[in-house]
mmCIF file of C-alpha atoms in Angstrom:
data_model
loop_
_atom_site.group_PDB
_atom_site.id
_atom_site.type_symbol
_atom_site.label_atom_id
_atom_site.label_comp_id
_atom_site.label_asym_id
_atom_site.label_seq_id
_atom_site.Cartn_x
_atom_site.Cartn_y
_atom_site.Cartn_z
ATOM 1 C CA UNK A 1 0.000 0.000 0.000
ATOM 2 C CA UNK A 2 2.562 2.068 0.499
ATOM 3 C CA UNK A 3 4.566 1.795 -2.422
ATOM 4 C CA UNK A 4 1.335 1.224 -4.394
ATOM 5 C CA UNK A 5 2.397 -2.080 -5.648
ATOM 6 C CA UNK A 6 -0.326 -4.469 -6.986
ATOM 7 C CA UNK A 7 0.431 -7.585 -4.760
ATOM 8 C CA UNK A 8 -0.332 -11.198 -3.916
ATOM 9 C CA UNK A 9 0.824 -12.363 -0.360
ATOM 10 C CA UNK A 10 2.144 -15.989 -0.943
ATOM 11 C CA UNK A 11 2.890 -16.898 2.591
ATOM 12 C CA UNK A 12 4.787 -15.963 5.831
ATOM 13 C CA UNK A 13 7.794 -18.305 7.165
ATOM 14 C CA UNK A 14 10.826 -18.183 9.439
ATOM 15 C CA UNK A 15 14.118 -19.643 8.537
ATOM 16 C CA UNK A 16 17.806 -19.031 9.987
ATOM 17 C CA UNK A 17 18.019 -15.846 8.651
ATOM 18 C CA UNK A 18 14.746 -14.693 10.517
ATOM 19 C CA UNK A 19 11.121 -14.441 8.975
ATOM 20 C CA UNK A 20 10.197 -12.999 5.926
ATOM 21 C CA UNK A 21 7.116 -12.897 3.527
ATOM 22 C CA UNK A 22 6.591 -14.253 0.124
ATOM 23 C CA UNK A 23 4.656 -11.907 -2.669
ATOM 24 C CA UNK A 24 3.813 -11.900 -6.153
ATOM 25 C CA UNK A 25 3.490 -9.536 -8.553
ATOM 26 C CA UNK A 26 1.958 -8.646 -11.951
ATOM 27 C CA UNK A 27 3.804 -5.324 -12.074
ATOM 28 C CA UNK A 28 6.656 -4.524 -13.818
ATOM 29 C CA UNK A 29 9.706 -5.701 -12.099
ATOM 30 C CA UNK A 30 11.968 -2.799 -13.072
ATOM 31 C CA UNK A 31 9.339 -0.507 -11.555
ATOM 32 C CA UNK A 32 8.822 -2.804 -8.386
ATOM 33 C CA UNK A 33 12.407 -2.535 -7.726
ATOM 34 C CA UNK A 34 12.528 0.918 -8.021
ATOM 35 C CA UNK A 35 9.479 0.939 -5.481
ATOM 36 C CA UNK A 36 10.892 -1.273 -3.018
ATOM 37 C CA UNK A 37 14.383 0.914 -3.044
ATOM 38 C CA UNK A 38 12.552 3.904 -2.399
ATOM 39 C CA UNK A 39 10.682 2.442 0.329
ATOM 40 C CA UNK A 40 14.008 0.686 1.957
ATOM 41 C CA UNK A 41 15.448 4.579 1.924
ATOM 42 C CA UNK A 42 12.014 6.931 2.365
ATOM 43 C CA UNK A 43 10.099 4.508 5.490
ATOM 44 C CA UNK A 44 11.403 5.376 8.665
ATOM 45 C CA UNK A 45 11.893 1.088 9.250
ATOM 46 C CA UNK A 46 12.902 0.562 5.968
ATOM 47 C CA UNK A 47 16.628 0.419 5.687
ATOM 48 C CA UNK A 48 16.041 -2.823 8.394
ATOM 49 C CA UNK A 49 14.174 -4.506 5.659
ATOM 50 C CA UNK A 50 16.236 -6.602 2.778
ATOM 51 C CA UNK A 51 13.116 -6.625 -0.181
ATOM 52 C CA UNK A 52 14.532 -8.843 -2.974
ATOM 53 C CA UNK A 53 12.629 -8.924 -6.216
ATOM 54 C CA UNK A 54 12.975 -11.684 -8.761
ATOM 55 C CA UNK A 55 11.371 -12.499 -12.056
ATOM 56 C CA UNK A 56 11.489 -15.872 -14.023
ATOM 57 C CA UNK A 57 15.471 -15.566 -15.237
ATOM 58 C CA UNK A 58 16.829 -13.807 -12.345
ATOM 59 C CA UNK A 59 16.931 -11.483 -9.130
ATOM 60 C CA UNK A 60 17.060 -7.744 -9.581
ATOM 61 C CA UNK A 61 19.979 -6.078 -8.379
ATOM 62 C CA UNK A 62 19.753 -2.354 -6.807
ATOM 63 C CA UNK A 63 21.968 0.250 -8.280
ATOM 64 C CA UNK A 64 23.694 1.907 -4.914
ATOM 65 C CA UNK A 65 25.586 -0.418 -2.235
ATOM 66 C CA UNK A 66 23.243 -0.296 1.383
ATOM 67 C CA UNK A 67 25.362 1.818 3.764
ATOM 68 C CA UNK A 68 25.523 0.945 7.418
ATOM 69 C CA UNK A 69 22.889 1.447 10.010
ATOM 70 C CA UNK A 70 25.085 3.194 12.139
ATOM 71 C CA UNK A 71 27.992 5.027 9.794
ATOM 72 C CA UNK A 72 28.382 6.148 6.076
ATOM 73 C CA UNK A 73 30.528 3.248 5.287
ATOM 74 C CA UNK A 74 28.824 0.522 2.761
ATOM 75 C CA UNK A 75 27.488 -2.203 4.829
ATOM 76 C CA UNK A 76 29.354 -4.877 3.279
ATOM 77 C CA UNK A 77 32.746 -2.965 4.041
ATOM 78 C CA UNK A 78 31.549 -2.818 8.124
ATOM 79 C CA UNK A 79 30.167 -6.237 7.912
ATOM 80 C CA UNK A 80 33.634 -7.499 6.697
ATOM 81 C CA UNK A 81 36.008 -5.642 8.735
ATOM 82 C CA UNK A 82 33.528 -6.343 11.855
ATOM 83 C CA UNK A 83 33.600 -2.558 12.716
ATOM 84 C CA UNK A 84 30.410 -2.396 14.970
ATOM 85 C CA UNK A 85 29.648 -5.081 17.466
ATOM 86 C CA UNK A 86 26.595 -7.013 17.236
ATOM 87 C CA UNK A 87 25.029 -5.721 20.453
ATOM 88 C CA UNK A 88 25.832 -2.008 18.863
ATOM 89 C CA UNK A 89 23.287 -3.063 15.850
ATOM 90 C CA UNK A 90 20.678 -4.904 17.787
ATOM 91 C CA UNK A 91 20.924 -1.791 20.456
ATOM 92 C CA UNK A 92 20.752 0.784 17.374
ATOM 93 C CA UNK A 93 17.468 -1.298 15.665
ATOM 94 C CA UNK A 94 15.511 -1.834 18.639
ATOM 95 C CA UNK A 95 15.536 1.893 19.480
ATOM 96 C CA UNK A 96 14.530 3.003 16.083
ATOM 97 C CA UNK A 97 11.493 0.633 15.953
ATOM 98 C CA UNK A 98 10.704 1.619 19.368
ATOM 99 C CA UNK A 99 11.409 5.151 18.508
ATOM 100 C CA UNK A 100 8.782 4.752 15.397
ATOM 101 C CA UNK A 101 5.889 3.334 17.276
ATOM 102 C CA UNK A 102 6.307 5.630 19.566
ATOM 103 C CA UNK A 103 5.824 8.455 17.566
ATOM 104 C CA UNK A 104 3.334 6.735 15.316
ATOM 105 C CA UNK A 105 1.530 6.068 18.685
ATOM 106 C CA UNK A 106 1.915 9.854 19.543
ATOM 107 C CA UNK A 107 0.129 10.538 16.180
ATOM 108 C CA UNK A 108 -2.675 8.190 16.137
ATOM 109 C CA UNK A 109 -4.057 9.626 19.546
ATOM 110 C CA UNK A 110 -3.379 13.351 18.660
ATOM 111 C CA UNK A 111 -5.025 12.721 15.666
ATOM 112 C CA UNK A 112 -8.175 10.415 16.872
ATOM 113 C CA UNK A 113 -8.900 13.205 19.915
ATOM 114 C CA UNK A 114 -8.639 15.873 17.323
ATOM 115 C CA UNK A 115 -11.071 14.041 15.165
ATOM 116 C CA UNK A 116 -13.600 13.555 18.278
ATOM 117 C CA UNK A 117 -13.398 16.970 19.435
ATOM 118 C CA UNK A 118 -14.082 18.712 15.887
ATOM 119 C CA UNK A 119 -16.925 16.218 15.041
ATOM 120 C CA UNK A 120 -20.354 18.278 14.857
ATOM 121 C CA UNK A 121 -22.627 18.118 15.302
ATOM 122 C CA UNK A 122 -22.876 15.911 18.991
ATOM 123 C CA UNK A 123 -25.610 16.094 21.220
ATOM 124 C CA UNK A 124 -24.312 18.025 23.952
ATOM 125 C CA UNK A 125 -20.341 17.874 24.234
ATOM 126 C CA UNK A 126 -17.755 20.318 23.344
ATOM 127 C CA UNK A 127 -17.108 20.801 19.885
ATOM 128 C CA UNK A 128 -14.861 23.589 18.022
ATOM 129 C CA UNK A 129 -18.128 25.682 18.009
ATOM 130 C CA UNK A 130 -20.032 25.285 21.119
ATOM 131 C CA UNK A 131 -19.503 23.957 25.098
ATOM 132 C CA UNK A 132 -22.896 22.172 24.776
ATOM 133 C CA UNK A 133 -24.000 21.320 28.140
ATOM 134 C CA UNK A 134 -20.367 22.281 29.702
ATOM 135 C CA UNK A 135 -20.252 25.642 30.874
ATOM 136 C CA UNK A 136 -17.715 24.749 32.984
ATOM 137 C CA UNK A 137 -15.077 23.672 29.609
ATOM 138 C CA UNK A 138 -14.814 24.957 26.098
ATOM 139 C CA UNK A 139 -12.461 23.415 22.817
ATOM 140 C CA UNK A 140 -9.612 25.445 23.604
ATOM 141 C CA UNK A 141 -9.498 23.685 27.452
ATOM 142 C CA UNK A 142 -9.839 20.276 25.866
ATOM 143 C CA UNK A 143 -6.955 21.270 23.316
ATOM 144 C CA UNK A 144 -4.931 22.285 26.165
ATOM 145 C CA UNK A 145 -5.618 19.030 28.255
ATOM 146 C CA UNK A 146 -5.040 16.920 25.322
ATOM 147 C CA UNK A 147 -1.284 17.805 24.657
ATOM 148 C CA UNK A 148 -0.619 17.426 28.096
ATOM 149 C CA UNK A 149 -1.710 14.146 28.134
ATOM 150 C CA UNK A 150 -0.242 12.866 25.268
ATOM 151 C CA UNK A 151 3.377 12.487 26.366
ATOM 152 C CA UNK A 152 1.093 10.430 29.397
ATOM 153 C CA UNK A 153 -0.103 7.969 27.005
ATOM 154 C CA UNK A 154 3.617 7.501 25.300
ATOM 155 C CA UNK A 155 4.863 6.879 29.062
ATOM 156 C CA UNK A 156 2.522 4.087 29.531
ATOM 157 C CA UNK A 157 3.481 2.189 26.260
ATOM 158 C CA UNK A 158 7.320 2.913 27.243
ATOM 159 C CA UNK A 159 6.278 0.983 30.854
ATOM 160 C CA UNK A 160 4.090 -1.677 28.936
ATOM 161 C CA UNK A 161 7.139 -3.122 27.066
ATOM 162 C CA UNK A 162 9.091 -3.575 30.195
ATOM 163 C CA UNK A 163 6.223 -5.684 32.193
ATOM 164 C CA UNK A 164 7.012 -9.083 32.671
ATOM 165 C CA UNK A 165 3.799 -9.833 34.815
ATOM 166 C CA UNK A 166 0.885 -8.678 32.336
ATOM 167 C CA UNK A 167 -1.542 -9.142 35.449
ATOM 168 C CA UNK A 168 0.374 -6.511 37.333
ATOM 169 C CA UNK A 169 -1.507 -2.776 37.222
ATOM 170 C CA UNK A 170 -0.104 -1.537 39.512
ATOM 171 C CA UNK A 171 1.954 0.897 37.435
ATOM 172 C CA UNK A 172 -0.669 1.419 34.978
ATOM 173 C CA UNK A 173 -2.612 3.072 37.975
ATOM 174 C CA UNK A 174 -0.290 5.001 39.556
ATOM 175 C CA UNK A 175 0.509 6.648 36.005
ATOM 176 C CA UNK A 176 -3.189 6.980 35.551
ATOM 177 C CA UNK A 177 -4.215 9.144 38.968
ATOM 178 C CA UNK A 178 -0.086 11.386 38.150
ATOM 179 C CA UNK A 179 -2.096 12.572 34.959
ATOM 180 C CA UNK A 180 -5.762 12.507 36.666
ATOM 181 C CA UNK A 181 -3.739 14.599 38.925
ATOM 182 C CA UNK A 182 -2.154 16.735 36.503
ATOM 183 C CA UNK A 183 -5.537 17.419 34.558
ATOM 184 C CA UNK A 184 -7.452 19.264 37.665
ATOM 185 C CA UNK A 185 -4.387 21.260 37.871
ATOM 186 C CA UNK A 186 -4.780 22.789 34.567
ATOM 187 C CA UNK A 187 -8.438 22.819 34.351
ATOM 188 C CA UNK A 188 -8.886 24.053 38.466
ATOM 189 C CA UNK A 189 -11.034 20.899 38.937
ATOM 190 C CA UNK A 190 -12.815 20.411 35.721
ATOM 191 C CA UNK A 191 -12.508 16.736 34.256
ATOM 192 C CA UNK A 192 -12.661 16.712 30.458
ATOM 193 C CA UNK A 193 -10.221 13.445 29.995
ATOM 194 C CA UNK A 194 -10.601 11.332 33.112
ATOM 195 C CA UNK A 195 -13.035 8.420 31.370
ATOM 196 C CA UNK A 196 -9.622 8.648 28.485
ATOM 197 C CA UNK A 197 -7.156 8.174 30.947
ATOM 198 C CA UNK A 198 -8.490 5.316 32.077
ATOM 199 C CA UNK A 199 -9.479 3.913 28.849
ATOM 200 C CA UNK A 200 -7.154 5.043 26.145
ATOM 201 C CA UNK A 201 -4.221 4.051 29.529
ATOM 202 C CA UNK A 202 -5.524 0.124 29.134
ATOM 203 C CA UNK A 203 -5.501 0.014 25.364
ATOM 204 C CA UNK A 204 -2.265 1.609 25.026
ATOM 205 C CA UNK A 205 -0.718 -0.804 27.776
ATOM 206 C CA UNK A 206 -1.992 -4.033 26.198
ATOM 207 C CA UNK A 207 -0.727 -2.422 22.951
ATOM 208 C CA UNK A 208 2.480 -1.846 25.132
ATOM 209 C CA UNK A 209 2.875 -5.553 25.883
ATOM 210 C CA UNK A 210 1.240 -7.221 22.898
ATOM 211 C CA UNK A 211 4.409 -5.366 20.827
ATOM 212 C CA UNK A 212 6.787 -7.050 23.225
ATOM 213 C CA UNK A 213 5.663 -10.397 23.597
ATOM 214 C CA UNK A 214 2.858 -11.753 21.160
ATOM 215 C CA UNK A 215 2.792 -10.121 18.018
ATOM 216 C CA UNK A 216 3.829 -12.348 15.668
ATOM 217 C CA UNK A 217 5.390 -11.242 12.614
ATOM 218 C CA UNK A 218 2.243 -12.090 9.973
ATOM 219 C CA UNK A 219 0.510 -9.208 11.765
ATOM 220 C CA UNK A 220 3.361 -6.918 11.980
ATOM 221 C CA UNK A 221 3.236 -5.927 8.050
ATOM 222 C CA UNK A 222 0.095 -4.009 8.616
ATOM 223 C CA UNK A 223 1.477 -1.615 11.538
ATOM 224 C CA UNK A 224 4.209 -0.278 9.514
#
């Protein structure tokens, strides 16, 4: 979707190397290859991907040599010479996936509490245009609670991905009353966000820990 590639999914498998997906393809390979190079350099996760495009006769080379992830070097020259440990890599990857769905995370909220608060018309809620019942809150309040809780929700996905006991709250609450907390301070008492805290809180915590330990890699392809 992406790339807008017309595609076929094959199959998913795991080998030595790791898993990877199959695809087919009625395109034109030249084309696809250019694609899938563009997409290897442009997507923030790309340059951790190795696409590989083949046709009947052969496989289709790229033009440019992959540099390394974490100098200017070509990757073959630092894969050679060994000039970056293998905890350095794994260390550099991890925090730019993490970094990624963290700030896709960051985006999706922004962007869904945006969309709730400027839908109109709604039977008595705050909209760009009106408090409806509210007198006591108006858009520009919400606005203003909303970006303070968003680094809140990014917290609790940081925390989810550590948990190791995924029937341990505790956490999850005592984050939860800090921003409840927080809130009244800016609004002097008024709760526009407290049913979100809670709710958006759980979903992005058993997003959190459904990254780290059971997402499997067939449903990873349609997060990035």
């Amino acid at each position: 979707k992406f790339l807008n590639i017309d595609y076929r999914l094959i199959g998913s498998y795991n080998s030595f190397d790791g898993p990877y997906i199959l695809l087919s393809s009625n395109d034109e390979p030249n084309q696809v290859k250019e694609k899938t190079n563009f997409f290897e350099m442009a997507h923030a996760l790309g340059r951790f991907l190795d696409i590989d495009v083949y046709t009947k006769e052969k496989q289709l080379s790229r033009n440019e040599k992959r540099k390394c992830y974490l100098c200017d070097l070509p990757a073959h020259v630092c894969a050679r010479t060994k000039t970056h440990s293998y905890d350095e890599l794994i260390s550099h990857i991890e925090e730019s996936v993490l970094f990624f769905y963290r700030n896709r995370l960051h985006f999706l909220i922004n962007d869904s509490m945006i969309e709730e608060l400027e839908l109109e018309p709604k039977f008595g809620l705050v909209t760009k245009n009106t408090q409806g019942s509210h007198k006591d809150m108006d858009y520009h309040l919400m606005i203003k609670v909303k970006d303070m809780l968003l680094p809140y929700f990014v917290n609790v996905f940081n925390q989810a991905i550590k948990i190791k006991d995924h029937t341990d709250v505790s956490l999850f609450k005592e984050l939860g009353k800090e921003a409840e907390k927080l809130m009244y301070k800016i609004t002097f008492g008024v709760n526009c966000y407290k049913g979100l805290i809670f709710h958006m809180g759980l979903l992005v915590l058993s997003y959190g820990y459904y990254f780290v330990y059971l997402l499997l890699f067939d449903y990873m392809r349609s997060y990035i």
